[in-house]
Amino acid sequence: MHLTIFGSGYVGLVTGACMAEMGNHVVCVDIDEDKIKRLNAGEVPIYEPGLSDYIARNREAGRLEFTTDVAKGVNHGLFQFIAVGTPPDEDGSADLSHVLAVARSIGEHMDDYRIVVDKSTVPVGTADKVKETIQAALQERGVKHECDVVSNPEFLKEGAAIDDFMKPDRIIIGTDNPRTTELLRALYEPFNRNHDRLISMDIRSAELTKYAANAMLATKISFMNELANIAEQFGADIENVRIGIGSDPRIGYHFIYPGAGYGGSCFPKDVRALAKAAADSGYEATLMEAVEAVNDRQKQRLFGKISSYFDGDLNGKTIALWGLSFKPKTDDMREASSRVLMEALWAAGASVRAYDPKAMDATRGLYPDAKGLVLCDSAHDALKGADALAIVTEWQEFRSPDFDAIKQELSAAVIFDGRNLYDPDALKALGLSYYAIGRSNEMTDVTQPHDRRKTDKVSSASFD
Ligand SMILES: NC(=O)c1ccc[n+]([C@@H]2O[C@H](COP(=O)([O-])OP(=O)(O)OC[C@H]3O[C@@H](n4cnc5c(N)ncnc54)[C@H](O)[C@@H]3O)[C@@H](O)[C@H]2O)c1
């Protein structure tokens, strides 16, 4: 089949590469000339495991093309996928300007029936706006062509995107025309072989399903973070609590990890956009607002612990930082917790020696002139000359580090772990102070006075 995909970011590239892998002929259109130039030169502008092989293989086979030529894209595909960004507007609502710009382009160039498939995460009612925009452009041209708009939200996870796309949990098709369901069923057939994963519904429900999924996942994280902070108040260990509640099949073990807050291009903006859209419709989404507020506070938590440890005086201190991307196996820095921590450290007069396996270029791009930032070649290099170590992203290579080296390099032999990677008892035995999330009754950022920390420093352990 012939497909066109507007937007060559995380979703567009993965969709394009996977659709081409199944034998379809895909044209990817992006307005970013530099990005298209790089893609046509064989470079992949983002890090996503397996993606560059898929792209190389399908370009070579002549099934995958990249262009800035909008007219070529509109003429190519029966299916016109929209996979452009929907970033947050200043008031938190989803900015639909890119989606509607694509709709307009389709209306300006289409000369036959088209199925417009919206993969971008968009508020309920957007499909109507897309259709109106296309029809207005057609009217301006004085031509009439049929067009259906379908909601087909994407559920891939960065870091596992190829796998998620090739073996989806579900394929949601929101449409008001049964014929398009059948055409999309045929398009998705190769991804749907083992058992039927296609769920067909009305357009508005499909649009809301994507927000509901992300809001649910964000709620689980904020719930656990709230519990972790309560555990610290009472001297309980959230990791024991996690295992205790996860054993209930109604709760389950998935996605109940406490940490330094969620980031990325989806959860923060989607929770905000859902709350804003609900408010605009006259409904106050109290839970969504709380989920966001808990997360904002959680992103400050690690800084609070570091600041308390150093008696509120971080001026001139150097913090080694492991992990910058918002989660492992991606280079995506959008709304990453590491940014909140680094910016708070700089504001307090500290500097940062940071290392991430994949997000170094993205970080350099975000902070080209930051004086308090040294980007290091390895996790070990980041420790050199630092006072303390903070861990924000749970990359696998941080899971079993050389603790002796950490102890030797750091002036304070202390680890602030935003992802609960280590066994507190083992670290205590090694003579390292260890502050994790929801595990230490030794000291918290706001509630525990520093004298306990001083006792801890003498004993070189935080879990007495
Ligand atoms: N990243 C994810 O994990 C993920 C998962 C599911 C859904 N989504 C949703 O998918 C959408 C895309 O997300 P992303 O992370 O791929 O975004 P992205 O920012 O990585 O990529 C968007 C691309 O669209 C291009 N673009 C903007 N306007 C355009 C236009 N008029 N014509 C052609 N290209 C245009 C940009 O240049 C950019 O390359 C968003 O709505 C997002 O919420 C993202």
XYZ file of C-alpha atoms and ligand atoms in Angstrom:
508
model
C 0.000 0.000 0.000
C 1.041 3.615 -0.418
C 1.339 5.702 2.766
C 2.441 9.215 3.536
C 3.558 10.195 6.989
C 3.723 13.819 8.066
C 6.257 14.354 10.835
C 9.569 12.491 11.047
C 10.014 12.466 14.804
C 9.849 9.536 17.232
C 6.377 8.454 16.115
C 6.624 9.311 12.408
C 9.963 7.591 11.856
C 8.974 4.448 13.710
C 5.607 4.278 11.925
C 7.257 4.873 8.548
C 10.042 2.350 9.073
C 7.734 -0.379 10.418
C 5.125 0.136 7.702
C 7.879 -0.053 5.054
C 9.266 -3.175 6.718
C 5.955 -4.900 5.938
C 6.320 -4.101 2.235
C 4.378 -0.845 2.013
C 5.754 2.115 0.078
C 6.161 5.005 2.507
C 6.938 8.664 1.934
C 7.821 10.623 5.080
C 7.334 14.387 4.914
C 8.819 16.860 7.364
C 9.168 20.643 7.264
C 12.542 20.458 9.009
C 14.928 20.625 6.045
C 17.979 19.746 8.093
C 16.286 16.629 9.465
C 15.296 15.459 5.983
C 18.787 16.159 4.671
C 20.283 14.043 7.435
C 17.796 11.232 6.865
C 18.550 11.258 3.145
C 22.253 11.076 3.988
C 21.594 7.890 5.988
C 21.722 9.550 9.419
C 18.983 8.961 11.978
C 18.442 12.140 14.010
C 17.099 10.384 17.142
C 18.217 7.397 19.175
C 15.740 4.547 19.216
C 16.991 0.954 19.474
C 16.813 -0.863 16.123
C 15.443 2.114 14.200
C 18.512 2.907 12.112
C 18.670 -0.682 10.761
C 15.000 -0.583 9.807
C 15.420 2.749 8.060
C 18.595 1.727 6.212
C 17.122 -1.581 5.050
C 13.898 -0.067 3.732
C 15.537 2.939 2.094
C 17.804 0.572 0.257
C 14.817 -1.502 -0.845
C 13.220 1.668 -2.212
C 10.226 1.446 0.140
C 11.039 4.420 2.357
C 11.641 7.983 1.213
C 12.126 11.277 3.024
C 11.130 14.620 1.601
C 10.102 18.182 2.401
C 7.899 18.180 -0.709
C 4.368 18.383 0.695
C 2.629 18.033 -2.683
C 4.571 14.858 -3.412
C 3.534 13.477 -0.043
C -0.156 14.287 -0.513
C -0.162 12.746 -3.984
C 1.607 9.594 -2.855
C -0.491 7.916 -0.190
C -4.090 6.789 0.041
C -3.356 6.928 3.775
C -2.096 10.292 5.011
C -0.750 9.823 8.536
C -0.401 12.834 10.794
C 2.435 12.270 13.286
C 3.518 15.832 14.025
C 4.079 17.256 17.494
C 1.278 18.545 19.730
C 3.360 20.463 22.273
C 1.776 22.216 25.233
C 0.564 25.758 24.746
C 1.277 28.288 27.469
C -2.030 27.492 29.189
C -1.360 23.724 29.093
C -3.698 22.925 26.219
C -2.402 20.971 23.225
C -1.061 23.198 20.459
C -2.815 21.962 17.329
C -1.117 24.326 14.895
C 1.130 21.623 13.394
C -1.732 19.146 13.023
C -3.949 21.734 11.352
C -1.085 22.906 9.118
C -0.809 19.352 7.812
C -4.589 19.199 7.323
C -4.415 22.389 5.314
C -1.568 21.041 3.169
C -3.610 17.920 2.437
C -6.598 20.032 1.397
C -4.382 22.239 -0.764
C -2.912 19.355 -2.743
C -5.217 16.337 -2.718
C -6.705 15.335 -6.047
C -8.407 12.092 -5.084
C -9.975 10.279 -2.117
C -7.723 10.303 0.961
C -7.879 8.675 4.396
C -6.324 11.022 6.912
C -5.089 9.031 9.908
C -4.357 11.025 13.026
C -1.577 9.436 15.077
C -0.655 12.578 16.980
C -2.110 12.783 20.479
C -4.919 15.302 20.123
C -7.835 16.512 22.227
C -11.303 15.160 21.669
C -12.899 16.918 18.718
C -9.694 17.398 16.733
C -10.752 15.044 13.931
C -13.686 17.390 13.258
C -11.284 20.329 13.061
C -8.977 18.420 10.720
C -11.886 17.615 8.434
C -13.138 21.212 8.462
C -9.651 22.503 7.655
C -9.269 20.115 4.722
C -12.712 20.998 3.402
C -12.042 24.730 3.690
C -8.840 24.329 1.646
C -10.667 22.262 -0.970
C -13.392 24.881 -1.155
C -10.822 27.631 -1.723
C -9.511 25.601 -4.643
C -13.065 25.141 -5.926
C -12.682 21.349 -6.063
C -14.524 18.453 -4.431
C -12.817 15.300 -3.179
C -13.903 12.716 -0.626
C -11.889 12.396 2.532
C -12.250 10.451 5.787
C -10.522 11.388 9.012
C -9.614 8.565 11.372
C -8.222 8.645 14.882
C -5.478 6.025 15.296
C -3.591 7.012 18.464
C -0.088 5.671 18.938
C 0.932 3.796 22.079
C 4.602 3.095 21.415
C 7.108 3.540 24.232
C 10.354 5.309 23.428
C 13.196 2.861 23.978
C 11.030 -0.071 22.842
C 9.199 1.656 20.017
C 9.978 -0.766 17.199
C 8.855 -3.748 19.239
C 5.729 -1.933 20.379
C 4.836 -1.022 16.818
C 5.580 -4.452 15.364
C 3.715 -6.261 18.159
C 1.126 -3.797 19.412
C -1.027 -4.439 22.482
C -3.893 -2.833 20.620
C -4.634 -0.964 17.425
C -7.313 1.622 18.081
C -9.291 2.789 15.081
C -11.738 5.627 15.676
C -13.937 6.255 12.669
C -17.474 7.052 11.615
C -17.130 5.190 8.329
C -16.974 1.348 8.445
C -15.209 1.269 5.073
C -12.156 3.001 6.530
C -12.068 0.484 9.375
C -11.772 -2.289 6.791
C -9.051 -0.456 4.829
C -7.099 0.156 8.024
C -7.648 -3.426 9.091
C -5.994 -4.490 5.835
C -3.115 -2.061 6.368
C -2.535 -3.315 9.914
C -3.109 -6.992 9.065
C 0.637 -7.887 9.189
C 0.828 -6.478 12.745
C -2.307 -8.290 13.785
C -1.624 -11.912 12.915
C -1.321 -13.672 16.251
C -4.730 -12.550 17.505
C -7.030 -9.672 16.692
C -5.795 -6.560 18.408
C -7.842 -4.100 16.404
C -10.401 -2.213 18.448
C -12.805 -0.121 16.445
C -14.783 2.686 18.056
C -16.172 6.166 17.470
C -13.667 8.938 16.813
C -14.109 10.854 20.073
C -13.651 7.771 22.218
C -10.483 6.890 20.298
C -9.086 10.382 20.851
C -9.870 10.157 24.560
C -8.468 6.615 24.882
C -4.929 7.881 24.298
C -5.235 10.542 27.009
C -6.859 8.034 29.330
C -3.962 5.580 28.909
C -1.297 8.193 29.609
C -3.261 9.742 32.462
C -3.675 6.317 34.089
C 0.049 5.571 33.837
C 0.976 9.010 35.169
C -1.491 8.519 38.013
C 0.169 5.231 38.995
C 3.548 6.944 39.130
C 2.333 9.924 41.135
C 0.464 7.603 43.471
C 3.643 5.659 44.208
C 5.660 8.829 44.605
C 3.127 10.166 47.068
C 3.306 6.873 48.967
C 7.120 6.985 48.888
C 7.117 10.397 50.521
C 4.670 9.164 53.146
C 6.907 6.109 53.723
C 9.820 8.456 54.439
C 7.736 10.283 57.010
C 7.075 7.046 58.869
C 10.380 5.229 58.426
C 8.854 2.603 56.139
C 10.539 1.249 53.014
C 8.523 1.912 49.870
C 10.220 -0.978 48.078
C 8.694 -3.398 50.591
C 5.365 -1.635 50.245
C 5.608 -1.864 46.445
C 6.109 -5.616 46.569
C 3.378 -5.929 49.159
C 0.755 -4.182 47.062
C 1.933 -5.516 43.696
C 1.177 -9.048 44.821
C -2.515 -8.180 44.664
C -3.525 -9.078 41.095
C -5.982 -6.183 41.084
C -2.990 -3.869 41.524
C -0.115 -5.757 39.859
C 3.607 -5.032 39.755
C 3.663 -2.996 36.560
C 4.397 0.691 36.623
C 4.396 1.154 40.383
C 7.998 2.253 40.767
C 8.639 5.314 42.893
C 11.274 7.715 41.603
C 12.317 11.222 40.721
C 9.147 11.997 38.778
C 7.958 11.300 35.251
C 9.064 13.304 32.231
C 9.179 12.846 28.491
C 7.174 14.171 25.626
C 3.889 12.541 26.602
C 2.839 12.143 30.245
C 3.407 15.722 31.434
C 1.854 17.409 28.431
C -0.994 14.930 28.067
C -2.052 15.084 31.732
C -1.990 18.885 31.518
C -3.864 18.972 28.208
C -6.538 16.590 29.506
C -7.058 18.701 32.622
C -7.189 21.882 30.535
C -9.619 20.442 27.981
C -11.841 19.176 30.801
C -11.736 22.604 32.498
C -12.606 24.339 29.220
C -15.616 22.073 28.932
C -16.731 23.052 32.432
C -15.422 20.057 34.391
C -12.676 20.388 36.969
C -10.367 17.349 36.652
C -9.164 17.418 40.263
C -7.323 14.111 40.078
C -5.365 15.092 36.955
C -4.333 18.356 38.574
C -3.134 16.483 41.651
C -1.193 13.968 39.535
C 0.641 16.834 37.900
C 1.252 18.711 41.154
C 2.650 15.584 42.849
C 4.940 15.031 39.885
C 6.212 18.617 39.856
C 7.037 18.302 43.537
C 8.680 14.920 43.047
C 11.034 16.328 40.451
C 12.388 18.642 43.184
C 12.785 15.839 45.689
C 16.334 14.795 44.826
C 17.518 18.392 44.961
C 15.895 18.737 48.384
C 17.792 15.713 49.667
C 21.105 16.931 48.274
C 20.575 20.411 49.636
C 19.667 19.113 53.095
C 22.708 16.863 53.145
C 24.957 19.855 52.532
C 23.113 21.964 55.111
C 21.506 24.083 52.404
C 24.874 25.309 51.144
C 25.647 23.978 47.695
C 27.703 26.930 46.588
C 30.899 25.635 44.979
C 29.851 21.999 45.300
C 30.124 19.601 42.355
C 27.535 16.918 41.810
C 28.170 13.951 39.533
C 24.975 13.168 37.634
C 24.285 9.792 36.055
C 21.462 9.710 33.540
C 20.005 12.679 31.678
C 17.329 11.324 29.333
C 13.811 11.135 30.757
C 14.077 7.357 30.803
C 16.593 4.714 29.674
C 17.082 3.674 26.050
C 16.209 7.053 24.596
C 17.998 10.343 24.013
C 14.793 12.301 24.629
C 15.306 15.144 27.110
C 11.794 16.608 26.946
C 10.630 17.419 30.497
C 13.371 15.134 31.895
C 13.753 15.134 35.685
C 17.506 15.657 35.201
C 16.801 19.139 33.863
C 14.897 20.166 36.967
C 17.710 18.855 39.157
C 20.508 20.476 37.151
C 18.743 23.817 36.997
C 18.115 23.773 40.760
C 21.758 22.865 41.430
C 23.013 25.686 39.219
C 20.674 28.155 40.890
C 22.156 27.094 44.250
C 25.713 27.700 43.011
C 26.673 24.070 42.414
C 28.096 22.621 39.235
C 27.324 19.331 37.526
C 29.484 16.668 35.916
C 27.029 14.644 33.867
C 27.064 11.428 31.907
C 24.364 9.675 29.884
C 24.865 6.814 27.416
C 22.769 8.466 24.677
C 21.534 11.929 25.616
C 24.805 13.880 25.575
C 24.167 15.633 22.244
C 20.601 16.473 23.202
C 21.836 17.929 26.516
C 24.548 19.928 24.777
C 21.891 21.313 22.453
C 19.689 22.347 25.385
C 22.454 23.926 27.472
C 25.113 25.080 25.026
C 26.436 27.809 27.325
C 25.854 26.386 30.800
C 28.969 27.200 32.799
C 28.091 24.794 35.566
C 27.871 21.772 33.275
C 30.649 19.422 32.246
C 29.551 16.594 29.967
C 31.747 13.587 30.680
C 32.795 10.629 28.558
C 31.883 7.942 31.048
C 30.088 7.338 34.319
C 33.449 7.055 36.039
C 34.724 10.277 34.502
C 31.705 12.122 35.909
C 32.760 11.171 39.446
C 36.147 12.826 39.213
C 36.413 15.792 41.548
C 32.723 15.552 42.505
C 31.396 15.809 46.046
C 28.378 13.535 45.617
C 26.656 11.335 43.061
C 23.032 11.729 41.962
C 21.285 9.197 39.726
C 18.267 10.278 37.746
C 17.863 7.728 34.928
C 18.045 3.969 35.465
C 20.253 3.003 32.500
C 21.396 -0.597 32.848
C 25.063 0.319 33.091
C 24.352 2.144 36.381
C 22.812 -0.894 38.049
C 25.978 -2.579 39.166
C 28.705 0.040 39.330
C 32.146 -0.093 40.952
C 31.172 1.181 44.389
C 34.783 1.326 45.568
C 35.584 3.718 42.721
C 32.551 5.826 43.628
C 33.724 6.003 47.223
C 37.270 6.900 46.266
C 36.358 9.613 43.778
C 33.665 11.437 45.735
C 34.682 13.754 48.523
C 31.504 12.933 50.493
C 30.966 9.239 49.599
C 27.242 9.740 49.233
C 24.773 8.618 46.585
C 21.388 10.245 45.956
C 19.439 7.691 43.970
C 16.320 8.914 42.195
C 15.472 5.417 40.894
C 16.078 3.104 43.875
C 18.690 1.028 42.072
C 20.680 -0.305 44.998
C 20.347 -2.338 48.139
C 20.681 0.073 51.056
C 22.220 -2.568 53.323
C 24.881 -3.472 50.759
C 25.823 0.177 50.348
C 25.928 0.664 54.073
C 28.311 -2.295 54.357
C 30.513 -0.655 51.741
C 30.646 2.549 53.743
C 28.578 4.633 51.371
C 25.816 6.971 52.475
C 22.728 6.313 50.418
C 19.587 8.376 49.986
C 16.915 6.901 47.782
C 13.209 7.594 47.232
C 10.905 6.460 50.000
C 13.504 4.250 51.623
C 15.319 6.355 54.172
C 13.934 7.457 57.499
C 17.341 8.935 58.135
C 16.757 12.254 56.445
C 14.288 13.842 54.085
C 14.492 17.180 52.416
C 11.950 19.027 54.463
C 11.174 17.082 57.574
C 14.428 15.775 58.960
C 16.903 18.011 60.702
C 20.535 17.905 59.719
C 21.789 16.450 62.978
C 20.599 13.018 61.898
C 22.537 13.372 58.694
C 25.632 14.313 60.685
C 25.272 11.184 62.775
C 24.946 9.353 59.529
C 28.116 10.896 58.175
C 30.065 9.718 61.156
C 28.783 6.204 60.660
C 29.025 6.584 56.886
C 25.674 4.967 56.407
C 22.172 6.238 56.133
C 20.233 3.196 57.261
C 21.148 2.775 60.881
N 7.220 10.263 21.475
C 6.387 9.326 21.923
O 6.782 8.427 22.678
C 4.933 9.344 21.524
C 4.161 8.192 21.744
C 2.818 8.216 21.369
C 2.266 9.359 20.815
N 3.037 10.468 20.639
C 2.419 11.643 20.033
O 2.784 11.660 18.655
C 2.975 13.005 18.205
C 4.390 13.167 17.660
O 5.299 12.975 18.725
P 6.877 12.840 18.466
O 7.484 12.541 19.779
O 7.109 11.940 17.315
O 7.204 14.356 18.034
P 8.581 14.930 17.483
O 8.672 16.311 18.007
O 9.688 13.968 17.730
O 8.370 14.994 15.901
C 7.421 15.809 15.282
C 7.929 16.123 13.869
O 6.902 16.795 13.160
C 7.512 17.727 12.278
N 6.511 18.689 11.799
C 5.973 19.759 12.450
N 5.094 20.387 11.651
C 5.051 19.691 10.492
C 4.333 19.855 9.273
N 3.443 20.824 9.106
N 4.545 18.969 8.254
C 5.438 17.957 8.426
N 6.159 17.759 9.544
C 5.968 18.616 10.562
C 8.620 18.310 13.133
O 9.587 18.966 12.342
C 9.142 17.049 13.840
O 10.185 16.449 13.069
C 2.646 13.880 19.405
O 1.306 14.255 19.353
C 2.882 12.957 20.581
O 2.136 13.327 21.714
C 4.356 10.476 20.970
